[in-house]
Amino acid sequence: MARYSLEEKEQVHSVFGTILDKLDTMERQPDSWEESHLVHALSYMESGVYDRARTALSDCVTPIAERSTWRANQLERNPRRYHVSRLRQRLEQVIVEARQR
């Protein structure tokens, strides 16, 4: 028996897609905080650990005023690598793989 149902996986995929859609609507790329949490969420989904992906997505949308200043400063040091289009492409791959499992 699968650890997560297809419905549970689709809910997480939907939340991820909604975040990307919101960034598109705002006509901007994810900031370093958002990028880090979105990439972690993708990695968790690729590994089949959807509860952790859900947590990463929840952390992703943390308002700026509530973010850990220390962590945000550390993330700002990293070069940006992921644009919305690349994140969306990886999400599509995750969705295909989830349906095959």
Short mmCIF file of C-alpha atoms in Angstrom, two decimals, residues 10-66:
data_model
loop_
_atom_site.label_atom_id
_atom_site.label_comp_id
_atom_site.label_asym_id
_atom_site.label_seq_id
_atom_site.Cartn_x
_atom_site.Cartn_y
_atom_site.Cartn_z
CA GLU A 10 -2.27 15.94 -6.00
CA GLN A 11 -3.16 18.32 -3.17
CA VAL A 12 0.52 19.06 -2.56
CA HIS A 13 1.12 19.43 -6.31
CA SER A 14 -1.79 21.86 -6.45
CA VAL A 15 -0.43 24.00 -3.60
CA PHE A 16 2.96 24.12 -5.31
CA GLY A 17 1.34 25.12 -8.60
CA THR A 18 -0.72 27.80 -6.87
CA ILE A 19 2.43 29.34 -5.40
CA LEU A 20 4.04 29.42 -8.85
CA ASP A 21 0.86 30.92 -10.34
CA LYS A 22 0.91 33.64 -7.66
CA LEU A 23 4.53 34.48 -8.51
CA ASP A 24 3.56 34.69 -12.20
CA THR A 25 0.64 36.97 -11.33
CA MET A 26 2.99 39.19 -9.35
CA GLU A 27 5.41 39.11 -12.33
CA ARG A 28 8.38 38.18 -10.23
CA GLN A 29 10.74 35.32 -9.51
CA PRO A 30 10.92 33.67 -6.09
CA ASP A 31 13.12 35.40 -3.54
CA SER A 32 15.88 33.37 -1.92
CA TRP A 33 13.61 32.22 0.95
CA GLU A 34 10.86 31.09 -1.38
CA GLU A 35 13.29 29.46 -3.80
CA SER A 36 14.93 27.44 -1.05
CA HIS A 37 11.64 26.12 0.30
CA LEU A 38 10.24 25.39 -3.17
CA VAL A 39 13.35 23.41 -4.13
CA HIS A 40 13.19 21.50 -0.86
CA ALA A 41 9.51 20.74 -1.46
CA LEU A 42 10.34 19.39 -4.92
CA SER A 43 13.07 17.20 -3.48
CA TYR A 44 10.71 15.83 -0.86
CA MET A 45 8.07 15.10 -3.49
CA GLU A 46 10.64 13.37 -5.69
CA SER A 47 11.54 11.23 -2.69
CA GLY A 48 7.90 10.49 -1.93
CA VAL A 49 7.88 12.33 1.41
CA TYR A 50 4.80 14.45 0.88
CA ASP A 51 4.25 15.51 4.50
CA ARG A 52 7.66 17.19 4.47
CA ALA A 53 6.88 18.77 1.10
CA ARG A 54 3.68 20.19 2.58
CA THR A 55 5.67 21.66 5.49
CA ALA A 56 8.23 23.20 3.12
CA LEU A 57 5.43 24.81 1.10
CA SER A 58 3.86 26.17 4.27
CA ASP A 59 7.23 27.66 5.26
CA CYS A 60 7.64 29.07 1.75
CA VAL A 61 4.70 31.42 2.17
CA THR A 62 5.80 32.72 5.56
CA PRO A 63 5.39 36.52 5.56
CA ILE A 64 8.68 38.40 5.38
CA ALA A 65 8.16 39.91 8.85
CA GLU A 66 7.87 36.42 10.36
#
